Amino acid sequence: MDNWSRDASLAHWNTFGVASRAEFAARVTSVDELENLLAQLNERGLPLTILGGGSNVILRARVPGCVARVDIPGIDVEPIDDGARVTVGAGVRWHDLVRYCLGQGLYGIENLALIPGRVGAAPMQNIGAYGSELADCFDSLTAYSTDTGVSARFERDACEFAYRDSVFKRRPELVITSVSLRLSRTWSERSDYPGLNEMLKQRGGPRSPTRLAEAVIALRRYKLPDARQHGNAGSFFKNPTLPNARFVELRAADPGLPGFETATGIKIPAARLIELCGWKGRQLGAVGVWHRQPLVLINLGGATGRDLLNVADQIKADVAQRFAVDLELEPRVLGVD
Ligand SMILES: Cc1cc2nc3c(=O)[nH]c(=O)nc-3n(C[C@H](O)[C@H](O)[C@H](O)COP(=O)(O)OP(=O)(O)OC[C@H]3O[C@@H](n4cnc5c(N)ncnc54)[C@H](O)[C@@H]3O)c2cc1C
């Protein structure tokens, strides 16, 4: 247990910056280290909680057992067809991967520039932004089962990717250790997401994957708070998907309400519902609702996980009362109070 910290502060292991403590904390940089750690935890009957960059979690005051951050490194490029299969260690920072691939002339993830966190967490909620999601260029991943002690490969279908969802949310025993993407040397521009094309035009110059990534970064820097200044976890709520008839009713009351057709119904922006309930820019104790994007809650200083969840409950109640729409949290809640 020499490489473990006892009674460890997790304040720097979550981008909300909320105070939380773990009985033990450790970093694992290989599958062997993960196996080793598990053997020791099993001997002592301690549970394991996995973290990447902590940018999609709400930590309660205490996390029992051991919190392990997956720091497995490595990027391996194997040429295939008109591109490459890129296999990446779960601990690599997602945005570092985006930059690396652009530098190698490999395209497909440039719309996902500047999403915080690690590659190992990207499949968890099938990260997505600006008209693109991980599933678009996903090849396979390797996950280690803490139940069986065996590593297995998961092809795309087995991952059950959906909007901010995958099978891994329902299988906490699986630790993702590497992810493979299929990227192309031929770029197909995806800039039809609202605001992106305008940003590209405004910035001028010829279109290229790098310029698109820069436009995405500029939009994100304008819209979202910098977690180093205002602790946050990006979107706090998922965008709800409604049956067509319900969408038509809501649109009758709010003709400007946008709707995006999906396989399961019409997806609408939760931000608009939250704004119409008067929450945009509001502050409640140490919790704020970001003035440029009301989907984002921020830690104004000293907020706890419980404070964040209390404000989220009030927002959910207001949206449910006014629109009869249930908002679902996007970040995972870990630990106990
Ligand atoms: C400013 C900001 C903007 C954001 N924008 C976006 C966005 O545009 N689109 C988007 O989809 N998300 C966005 N997010 C959310 C977040 O960045 C992503 O979900 C990211 O993939 C989380 O990575 P992480 O390493 O920080 O995961 P963590 O927060 O550490 O973990 C998230 C969950 O995954 C589990 N987990 C982590 N690593 C592993 C692993 N190796 N194996 C198994 N389980 C694991 C954890 O137990 C936890 O349940 C944003 C967050 C912030 C702060």
PDB file of C-alpha atoms and ligand atoms in Angstrom, residues 15 50-57 70 115-118 120-122 124-125 127-129 164 174-176 220 224 232-234 332, ligand 1:
ATOM      1  CA  THR A  15     -13.106  19.892 -12.265  1.00  0.00           C
ATOM      2  CA  ILE A  50     -12.434   4.719 -11.129  1.00  0.00           C
ATOM      3  CA  LEU A  51     -11.743   8.310 -12.188  1.00  0.00           C
ATOM      4  CA  GLY A  52     -10.232   9.842 -15.291  1.00  0.00           C
ATOM      5  CA  GLY A  53      -9.917  13.618 -15.351  1.00  0.00           C
ATOM      6  CA  GLY A  54     -12.883  14.107 -13.011  1.00  0.00           C
ATOM      7  CA  SER A  55     -14.632  16.396 -15.515  1.00  0.00           C
ATOM      8  CA  ASN A  56     -17.956  14.567 -15.540  1.00  0.00           C
ATOM      9  CA  VAL A  57     -18.524  13.737 -11.887  1.00  0.00           C
ATOM     10  CA  VAL A  70      -6.429   5.689 -14.762  1.00  0.00           C
ATOM     11  CA  ILE A 115     -13.526  18.366 -24.480  1.00  0.00           C
ATOM     12  CA  PRO A 116     -11.823  17.880 -21.109  1.00  0.00           C
ATOM     13  CA  GLY A 117     -11.069  14.481 -19.600  1.00  0.00           C
ATOM     14  CA  ARG A 118      -9.309  11.301 -20.556  1.00  0.00           C
ATOM     15  CA  GLY A 120     -10.838   6.094 -21.200  1.00  0.00           C
ATOM     16  CA  ALA A 121     -13.947   8.029 -20.154  1.00  0.00           C
ATOM     17  CA  ALA A 122     -14.908   9.109 -23.683  1.00  0.00           C
ATOM     18  CA  MET A 124     -18.791   6.150 -21.099  1.00  0.00           C
ATOM     19  CA  GLN A 125     -21.186   8.799 -22.340  1.00  0.00           C
ATOM     20  CA  ILE A 127     -18.831  12.185 -25.846  1.00  0.00           C
ATOM     21  CA  GLY A 128     -20.265  14.521 -28.405  1.00  0.00           C
ATOM     22  CA  ALA A 129     -20.185  18.138 -29.538  1.00  0.00           C
ATOM     23  CA  ARG A 164     -24.606  10.519 -23.906  1.00  0.00           C
ATOM     24  CA  LEU A 174     -15.528  -2.646 -16.422  1.00  0.00           C
ATOM     25  CA  VAL A 175     -12.424  -0.478 -16.444  1.00  0.00           C
ATOM     26  CA  ILE A 176     -11.645   0.824 -19.933  1.00  0.00           C
ATOM     27  CA  ARG A 220     -16.223  26.620 -26.577  1.00  0.00           C
ATOM     28  CA  LEU A 224     -18.232  27.664 -21.498  1.00  0.00           C
ATOM     29  CA  ASN A 232     -17.798  23.009 -13.537  1.00  0.00           C
ATOM     30  CA  ALA A 233     -18.456  19.723 -15.331  1.00  0.00           C
ATOM     31  CA  GLY A 234     -19.786  21.057 -18.629  1.00  0.00           C
ATOM     32  CA  ARG A 332     -22.132  10.785 -12.555  1.00  0.00           C
TER      33      ARG A 332
HETATM   34  C1  LIG B   1     -15.933  22.679 -19.533  1.00  0.00           C
HETATM   35  C2  LIG B   1     -16.441  21.286 -19.875  1.00  0.00           C
HETATM   36  C3  LIG B   1     -16.965  21.037 -21.127  1.00  0.00           C
HETATM   37  C4  LIG B   1     -17.434  19.755 -21.468  1.00  0.00           C
HETATM   38  N1  LIG B   1     -17.924  19.553 -22.721  1.00  0.00           N
HETATM   39  C5  LIG B   1     -18.362  18.323 -23.074  1.00  0.00           C
HETATM   40  C6  LIG B   1     -18.871  18.095 -24.391  1.00  0.00           C
HETATM   41  O1  LIG B   1     -18.892  18.976 -25.225  1.00  0.00           O
HETATM   42  N2  LIG B   1     -19.328  16.847 -24.694  1.00  0.00           N
HETATM   43  C7  LIG B   1     -19.280  15.835 -23.796  1.00  0.00           C
HETATM   44  O2  LIG B   1     -19.700  14.727 -24.144  1.00  0.00           O
HETATM   45  N3  LIG B   1     -18.801  16.024 -22.537  1.00  0.00           N
HETATM   46  C8  LIG B   1     -18.342  17.233 -22.155  1.00  0.00           C
HETATM   47  N4  LIG B   1     -17.865  17.443 -20.885  1.00  0.00           N
HETATM   48  C9  LIG B   1     -17.909  16.340 -19.923  1.00  0.00           C
HETATM   49  C10 LIG B   1     -16.588  15.556 -19.795  1.00  0.00           C
HETATM   50  O3  LIG B   1     -15.494  16.323 -20.202  1.00  0.00           O
HETATM   51  C11 LIG B   1     -16.594  14.278 -20.639  1.00  0.00           C
HETATM   52  O4  LIG B   1     -17.695  13.468 -20.301  1.00  0.00           O
HETATM   53  C12 LIG B   1     -15.308  13.453 -20.447  1.00  0.00           C
HETATM   54  O5  LIG B   1     -15.303  12.347 -21.320  1.00  0.00           O
HETATM   55  C13 LIG B   1     -15.119  12.952 -19.024  1.00  0.00           C
HETATM   56  O6  LIG B   1     -13.798  12.452 -18.930  1.00  0.00           O
HETATM   57  P1  LIG B   1     -13.065  12.300 -17.544  1.00  0.00           P
HETATM   58  O7  LIG B   1     -11.785  11.566 -17.807  1.00  0.00           O
HETATM   59  O8  LIG B   1     -12.925  13.597 -16.872  1.00  0.00           O
HETATM   60  O9  LIG B   1     -14.077  11.354 -16.766  1.00  0.00           O
HETATM   61  P2  LIG B   1     -14.408  11.356 -15.205  1.00  0.00           P
HETATM   62  O10 LIG B   1     -15.193  12.554 -14.857  1.00  0.00           O
HETATM   63  O11 LIG B   1     -13.179  11.097 -14.427  1.00  0.00           O
HETATM   64  O12 LIG B   1     -15.348  10.070 -15.111  1.00  0.00           O
HETATM   65  C14 LIG B   1     -16.641  10.094 -15.671  1.00  0.00           C
HETATM   66  C15 LIG B   1     -17.269   8.707 -15.437  1.00  0.00           C
HETATM   67  O13 LIG B   1     -16.538   7.742 -16.182  1.00  0.00           O
HETATM   68  C16 LIG B   1     -15.981   6.741 -15.332  1.00  0.00           C
HETATM   69  N5  LIG B   1     -14.643   6.451 -15.875  1.00  0.00           N
HETATM   70  C17 LIG B   1     -13.635   7.328 -16.074  1.00  0.00           C
HETATM   71  N6  LIG B   1     -12.587   6.704 -16.653  1.00  0.00           N
HETATM   72  C18 LIG B   1     -12.958   5.409 -16.819  1.00  0.00           C
HETATM   73  C19 LIG B   1     -12.313   4.250 -17.349  1.00  0.00           C
HETATM   74  N7  LIG B   1     -11.062   4.303 -17.835  1.00  0.00           N
HETATM   75  N8  LIG B   1     -12.992   3.073 -17.342  1.00  0.00           N
HETATM   76  C20 LIG B   1     -14.249   3.007 -16.845  1.00  0.00           C
HETATM   77  N9  LIG B   1     -14.899   4.053 -16.325  1.00  0.00           N
HETATM   78  C21 LIG B   1     -14.263   5.250 -16.313  1.00  0.00           C
HETATM   79  C22 LIG B   1     -15.957   7.364 -13.927  1.00  0.00           C
HETATM   80  O14 LIG B   1     -16.071   6.362 -12.935  1.00  0.00           O
HETATM   81  C23 LIG B   1     -17.203   8.241 -13.978  1.00  0.00           C
HETATM   82  O15 LIG B   1     -18.359   7.475 -13.715  1.00  0.00           O
HETATM   83  C24 LIG B   1     -17.375  18.704 -20.522  1.00  0.00           C
HETATM   84  C25 LIG B   1     -16.840  18.972 -19.243  1.00  0.00           C
HETATM   85  C26 LIG B   1     -16.361  20.241 -18.929  1.00  0.00           C
HETATM   86  C27 LIG B   1     -15.755  20.488 -17.566  1.00  0.00           C
END
